[in-house]
Structures are given as structure tokens and as C-alpha cells.
Coordinates of C-alpha atoms in Angstrom, one line a residue:
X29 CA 0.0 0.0 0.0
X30 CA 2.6 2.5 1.1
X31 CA 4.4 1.7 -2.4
X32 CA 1.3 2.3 -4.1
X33 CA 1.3 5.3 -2.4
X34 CA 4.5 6.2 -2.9
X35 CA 4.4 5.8 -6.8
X36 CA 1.3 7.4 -7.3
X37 CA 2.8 10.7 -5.0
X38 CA 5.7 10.2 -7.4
X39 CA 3.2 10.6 -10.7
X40 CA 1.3 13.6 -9.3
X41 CA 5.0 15.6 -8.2
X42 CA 5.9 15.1 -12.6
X43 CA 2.6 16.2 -13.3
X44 CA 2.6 19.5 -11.4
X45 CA 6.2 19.5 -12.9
X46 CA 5.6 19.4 -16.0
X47 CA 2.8 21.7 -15.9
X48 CA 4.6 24.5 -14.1
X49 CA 7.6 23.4 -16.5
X50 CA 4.9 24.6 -19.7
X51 CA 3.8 27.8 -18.2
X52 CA 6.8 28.8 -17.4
X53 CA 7.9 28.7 -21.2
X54 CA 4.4 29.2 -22.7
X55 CA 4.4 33.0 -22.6
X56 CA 7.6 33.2 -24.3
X57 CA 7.0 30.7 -27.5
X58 CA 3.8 32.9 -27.7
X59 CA 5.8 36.4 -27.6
X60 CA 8.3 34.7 -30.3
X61 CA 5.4 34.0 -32.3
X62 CA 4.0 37.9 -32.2
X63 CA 7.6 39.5 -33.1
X64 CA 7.6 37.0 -36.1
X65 CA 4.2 37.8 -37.2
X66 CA 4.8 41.4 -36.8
X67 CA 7.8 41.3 -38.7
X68 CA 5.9 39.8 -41.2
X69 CA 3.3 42.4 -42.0
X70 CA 4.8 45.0 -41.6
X71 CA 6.0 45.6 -45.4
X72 CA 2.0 45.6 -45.5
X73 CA 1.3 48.5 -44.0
X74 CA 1.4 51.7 -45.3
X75 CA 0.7 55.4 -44.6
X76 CA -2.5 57.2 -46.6
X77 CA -2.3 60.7 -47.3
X78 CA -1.3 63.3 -50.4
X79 CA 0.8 65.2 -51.2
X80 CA 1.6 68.4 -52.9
X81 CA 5.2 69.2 -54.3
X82 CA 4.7 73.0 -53.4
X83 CA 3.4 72.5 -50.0
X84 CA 5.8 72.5 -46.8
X85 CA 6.0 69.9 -46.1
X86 CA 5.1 68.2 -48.9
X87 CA 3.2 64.8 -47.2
X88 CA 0.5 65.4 -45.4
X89 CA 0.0 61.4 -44.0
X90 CA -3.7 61.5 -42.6
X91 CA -4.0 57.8 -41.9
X92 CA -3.3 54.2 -42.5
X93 CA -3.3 51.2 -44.8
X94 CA -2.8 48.3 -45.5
X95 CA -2.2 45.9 -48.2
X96 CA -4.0 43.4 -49.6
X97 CA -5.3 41.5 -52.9
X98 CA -3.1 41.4 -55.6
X99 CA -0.4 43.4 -53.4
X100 CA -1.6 46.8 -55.5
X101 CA -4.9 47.4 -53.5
X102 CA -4.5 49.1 -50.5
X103 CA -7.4 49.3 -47.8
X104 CA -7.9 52.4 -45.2
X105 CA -10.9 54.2 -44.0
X106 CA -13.3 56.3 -46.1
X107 CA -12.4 59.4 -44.1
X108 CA -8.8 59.3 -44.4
X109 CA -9.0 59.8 -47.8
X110 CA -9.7 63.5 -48.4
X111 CA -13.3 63.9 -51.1
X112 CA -11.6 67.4 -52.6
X113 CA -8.2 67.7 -53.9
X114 CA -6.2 70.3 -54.5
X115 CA -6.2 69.8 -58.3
X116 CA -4.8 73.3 -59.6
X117 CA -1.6 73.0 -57.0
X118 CA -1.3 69.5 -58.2
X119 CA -2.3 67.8 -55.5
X120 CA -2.2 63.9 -55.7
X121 CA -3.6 61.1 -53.0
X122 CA -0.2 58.9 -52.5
X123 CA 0.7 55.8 -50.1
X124 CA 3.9 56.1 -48.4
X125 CA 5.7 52.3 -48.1
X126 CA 9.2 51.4 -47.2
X127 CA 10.4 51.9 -43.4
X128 CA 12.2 54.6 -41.3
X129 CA 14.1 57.8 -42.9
X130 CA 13.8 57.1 -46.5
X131 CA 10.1 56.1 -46.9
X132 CA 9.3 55.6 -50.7
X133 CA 5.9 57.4 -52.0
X134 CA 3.4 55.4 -54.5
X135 CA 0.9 57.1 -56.6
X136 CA -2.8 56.3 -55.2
X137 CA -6.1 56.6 -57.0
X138 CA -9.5 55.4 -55.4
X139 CA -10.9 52.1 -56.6
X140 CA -14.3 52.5 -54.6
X141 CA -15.6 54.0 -51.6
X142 CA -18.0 52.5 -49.0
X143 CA -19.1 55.3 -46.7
X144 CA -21.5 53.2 -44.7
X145 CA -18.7 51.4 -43.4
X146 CA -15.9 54.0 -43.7
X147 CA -14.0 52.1 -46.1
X148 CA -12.1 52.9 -49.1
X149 CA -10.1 50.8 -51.2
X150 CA -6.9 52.2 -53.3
X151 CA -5.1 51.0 -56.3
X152 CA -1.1 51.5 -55.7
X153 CA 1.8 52.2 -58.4
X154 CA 5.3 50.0 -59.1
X155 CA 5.5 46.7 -58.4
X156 CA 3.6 44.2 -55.6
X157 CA 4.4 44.7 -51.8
X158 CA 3.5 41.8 -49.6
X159 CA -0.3 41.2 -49.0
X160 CA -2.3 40.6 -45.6
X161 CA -4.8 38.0 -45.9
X162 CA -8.7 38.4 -44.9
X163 CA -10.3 36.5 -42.1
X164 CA -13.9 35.9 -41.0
X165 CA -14.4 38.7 -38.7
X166 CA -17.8 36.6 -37.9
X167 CA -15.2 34.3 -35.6
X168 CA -13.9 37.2 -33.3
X169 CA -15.3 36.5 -29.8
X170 CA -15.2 39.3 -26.8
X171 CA -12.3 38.4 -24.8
X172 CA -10.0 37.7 -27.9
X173 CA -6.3 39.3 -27.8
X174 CA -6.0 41.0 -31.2
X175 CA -3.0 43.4 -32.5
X176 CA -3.1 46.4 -34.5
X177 CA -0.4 48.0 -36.4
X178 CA -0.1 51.4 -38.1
X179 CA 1.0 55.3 -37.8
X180 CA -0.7 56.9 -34.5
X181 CA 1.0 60.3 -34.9
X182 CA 1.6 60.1 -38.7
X183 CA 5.8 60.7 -39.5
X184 CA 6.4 62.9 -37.2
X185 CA 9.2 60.4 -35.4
X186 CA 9.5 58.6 -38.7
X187 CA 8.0 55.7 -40.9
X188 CA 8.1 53.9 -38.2
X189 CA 4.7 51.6 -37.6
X190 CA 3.5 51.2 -34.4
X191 CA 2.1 48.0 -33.2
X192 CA -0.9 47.8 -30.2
X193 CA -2.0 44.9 -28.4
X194 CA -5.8 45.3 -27.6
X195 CA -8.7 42.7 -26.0
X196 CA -12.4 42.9 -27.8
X197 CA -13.7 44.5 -24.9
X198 CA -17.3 44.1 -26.8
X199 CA -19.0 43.2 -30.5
X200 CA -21.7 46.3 -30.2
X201 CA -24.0 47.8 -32.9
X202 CA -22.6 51.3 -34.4
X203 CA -25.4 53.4 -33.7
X204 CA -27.6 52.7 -30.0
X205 CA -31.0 54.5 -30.0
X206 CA -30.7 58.1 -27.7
X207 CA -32.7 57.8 -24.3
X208 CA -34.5 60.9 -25.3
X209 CA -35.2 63.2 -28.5
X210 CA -32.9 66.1 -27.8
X211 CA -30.1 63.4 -28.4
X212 CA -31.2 62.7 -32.0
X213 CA -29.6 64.9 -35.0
X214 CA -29.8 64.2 -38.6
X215 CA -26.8 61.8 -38.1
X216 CA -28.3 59.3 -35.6
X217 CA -31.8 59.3 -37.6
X218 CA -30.1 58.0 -40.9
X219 CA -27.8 55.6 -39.2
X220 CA -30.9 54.1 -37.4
X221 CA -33.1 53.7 -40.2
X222 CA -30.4 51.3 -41.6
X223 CA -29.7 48.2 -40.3
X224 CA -27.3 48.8 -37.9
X225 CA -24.4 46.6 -37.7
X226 CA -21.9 46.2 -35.2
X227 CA -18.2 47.0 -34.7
X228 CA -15.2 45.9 -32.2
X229 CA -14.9 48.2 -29.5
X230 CA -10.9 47.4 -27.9
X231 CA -9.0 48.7 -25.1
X232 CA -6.4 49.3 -26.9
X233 CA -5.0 53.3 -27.4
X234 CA -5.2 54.5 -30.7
X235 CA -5.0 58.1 -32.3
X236 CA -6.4 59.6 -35.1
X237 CA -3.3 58.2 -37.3
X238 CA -4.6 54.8 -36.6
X239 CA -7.7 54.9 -38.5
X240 CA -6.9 52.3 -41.4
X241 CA -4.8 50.1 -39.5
X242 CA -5.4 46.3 -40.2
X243 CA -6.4 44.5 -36.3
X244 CA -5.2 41.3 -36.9
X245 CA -4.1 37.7 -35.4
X246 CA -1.1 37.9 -32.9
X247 CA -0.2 34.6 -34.5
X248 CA -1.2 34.1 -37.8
X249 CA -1.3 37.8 -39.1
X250 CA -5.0 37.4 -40.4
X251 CA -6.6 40.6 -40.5
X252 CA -10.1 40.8 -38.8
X253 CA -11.0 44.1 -38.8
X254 CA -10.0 47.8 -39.7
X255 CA -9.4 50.3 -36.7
X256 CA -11.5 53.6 -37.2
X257 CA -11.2 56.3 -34.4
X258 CA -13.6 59.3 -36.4
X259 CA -16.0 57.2 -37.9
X260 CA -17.6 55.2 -35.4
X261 CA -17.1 57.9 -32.5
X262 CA -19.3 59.9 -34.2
X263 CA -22.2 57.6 -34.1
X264 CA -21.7 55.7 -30.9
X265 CA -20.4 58.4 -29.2
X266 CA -22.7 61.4 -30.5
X267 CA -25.0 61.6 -27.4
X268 CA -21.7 62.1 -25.2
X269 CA -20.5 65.7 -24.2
X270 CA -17.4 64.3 -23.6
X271 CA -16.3 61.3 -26.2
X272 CA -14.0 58.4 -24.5
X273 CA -11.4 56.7 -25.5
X274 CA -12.6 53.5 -26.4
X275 CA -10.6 52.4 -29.8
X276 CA -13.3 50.7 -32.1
X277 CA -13.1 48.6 -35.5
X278 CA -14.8 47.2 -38.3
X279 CA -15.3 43.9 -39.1
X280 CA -13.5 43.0 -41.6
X281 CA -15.8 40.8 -43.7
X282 CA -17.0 44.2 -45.3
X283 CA -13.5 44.6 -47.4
X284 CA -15.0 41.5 -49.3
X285 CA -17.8 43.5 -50.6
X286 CA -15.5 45.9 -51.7
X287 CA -12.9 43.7 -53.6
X288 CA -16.5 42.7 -55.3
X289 CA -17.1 45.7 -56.5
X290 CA -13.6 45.8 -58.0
X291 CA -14.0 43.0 -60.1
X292 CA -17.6 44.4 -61.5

């Protein structure tokens, strides 16, 4: 009996071994496997902007992208991309690749625009870059641990991307109905006589820069959704006096509808 004992006490000490054994080098095969998946997409993503030769200075990056497709359709949101140009001062929309001092500009034009969803999807010039692939945003749960990547504060440090971790703190329709009519505008009416839809709301920090930035697996580098911090503010947030700082995105399944309309 006391063998028996023994052997089994023996058993149960490996056990616990083993286990403390794999948590104690879990965390670290799971950071390896973000760096490498960063360093992967990151020739991906790309700032959005224009720029105008006679301007100082002559970028003006007001968001970011990221590629996807054939590797010469870039994806960012609607309201990055400026409606009115500059046309007589020969003012151009442009995507800004490469990495740190010596960025490398690409001539833009805009394949489609979903304003619904504050999308817009851009054709790029010169060859390929590296493309991100498209998951099922319909698989996201609340509690996931996504990443996003992208240019918070523009180049003002540099092309340098940034990269956020963030939990989905919810999956939440866009638009909620106001408690009361003085909270209504013209806004709120139209987005609730569609079908509302919902977004991502994160806890990760995000600036105005990051609107455009693909949220994407820390592991596989499958993007899920597009980070939008105007767009989505504006509705969700429009009966606030004072807006939070809740970062929000889109689901990504929308992007399909508009490599659709490419095609057509």
C-alpha cells in the first residue's frame, strides 16, 4: 500500500512539474510567435495621405493602410482619404511604403468608396508589396487578444509603424437609440433607419493616425478588422459631451464586398 502510495505521490509531483515546466515557457513561444508575425506584416502596411510638391511639407500622411489582394490594393478608412483635392496646386492622393528615414511614396487613385462602413479601397503604383490575408471577422469573440499596427502620430518620429495589443472588450451595434429626442440629430436618424451593424470596441489606445490600421491575429497575421477612431465615434459616441477613448473597428468581412465591386 505504502508503495502504491508512494508511486502514485511520485506521478502527481511530474505532473505538477511538467505543468509549471509549460507555463513557465508558454508566454515566451507565444511572444516569439508575435515579433515574427509582426515582422511579417509589416512591409504591409502603409501610410495614406497626399501630397503636394509645393506644399511644406510636402506629405500630409492622414492615416493608414494596409495591403492586400493582388499586393496593388491598399485598404484604409473612407475618411482618411480627403473627397476634394487640390487639383490646380497638383495635388495627388499617395501611399507612403518602405520603413524609417527614407520612406518611398506610391501614386494612389480610389478604386471605390463605402461610406457606410468607412472604407475605401486604393489601387497603388510600381510593383507588388506583400499582402495581408482576410479572415472571417464573424469568428472574433469578446475576450480575444488582437493586435493592431499602423501610424498613430503620422511621420512625425518617422516611418516607423507602431504596433498595439488590444482585447475585444465588446462586438456592439454602431449606432444605439438616444434615451430621449434632444439626443437625436440628422446623423443618428439615418444611421438608425439602416440596419445597424456592429463593430469591435478594444482597449487598446489608438490616435487619429490609426484609423486604417489592419487588427489582426497575434499569430497568424490574419486581419479581422480595420481600426476607425472618427467614424464610429461619431455615431456611438454622438449623445456624449465628452467622447472616451474607447478604440473601435470594423469587421473585416466588409472589405470583401468591396474587392467585389472591384471586379464588377
Amino acid at each position: 500500500m505504502n508503495a502504491s502510495r508512494a508511486f502514485l505521490s511520485f506521478i502527481f509531483n511530474c505532473i505538477k512539474s511538467f505543468a509549471i515546466f509549460g507555463l513557465a515557457f508558454a508566454s515566451p513561444l507565444r511572444a516569439a510567435d508575435v515579433v515574427k508575425t509582426i515582422e511579417h506584416i509589416k512591409p504591409s502596411i502603409v501610410g495614406v495621405g497626399t501630397v503636394q510638391r509645393t506644399r511644406s511639407p510636402p506629405v500630409n500622411i492622414l492615416g493608414t493602410g494596409f495591403v492586400l489582394d493582388d499586393g496593388l490594393h491598399v485598404i484604409t478608412s473612407a475618411h482618411v482619404v480627403p473627397e476634394v483635392l487640390d487639383i490646380a496646386n497638383k495635388e495627388s492622393y499617395t501611399v507612403i511604403t518602405g520603413k524609417g528615414k527614407e520612406p518611398e511614396l506610391r501614386e494612389a487613385t480610389i478604386v471605390t468608396v463605402d461610406k457606410e462602413h468607412d472604407l475605401a479601397l486604393l489601387r497603388i503604383s510600381g510593383a507588388a508589396l506583400p499582402a495581408m490575408e482576410i479572415g472571417d471577422a464573424g469568428k472574433v469573440r469578446e475576450g480575444q487578444t488582437l493586435i493592431f499596427t499602423g501610424f498613430p502620430i503620422g511621420m512625425i518620429l518617422g516611418f516607423y509603424p507602431v504596433t498595439h495589443r488590444a482585447m475585444v472588450s465588446s462586438i456592439t451595434p454602431i449606432v444605439l437609440p438616444a434615451h430621449n429626442s434632444r439626443q437625436l440629430n440628422a446623423k443618428l436618424i439615418g444611421q438608425l433607419q439602416k440596419t445597424a451593424y456592429v463593430v469591435f470596441q478594444l482597449d487598446g489606445t489608438a490616435y487619429p493616425g490609426s484609423s486604417g490600421s489592419p487588427l489582426y491575429d497575434p499569430v497568424t497575421g490574419v486581419v479581422y478588422g480595420v481600426v476607425n477612431m472618427v467614424f464610429v465615434k461619431g455615431r456611438k459616441e454622438a449623445a456624449l459631451s465628452n467622447p472616451s477613448g474607447i478604440t473601435y473597428a470594423i469587421p473585416g468581412n466588409y472589405i470583401r464586398d468591396l474587392l467585389l465591386r472591384k471586379q464588377q
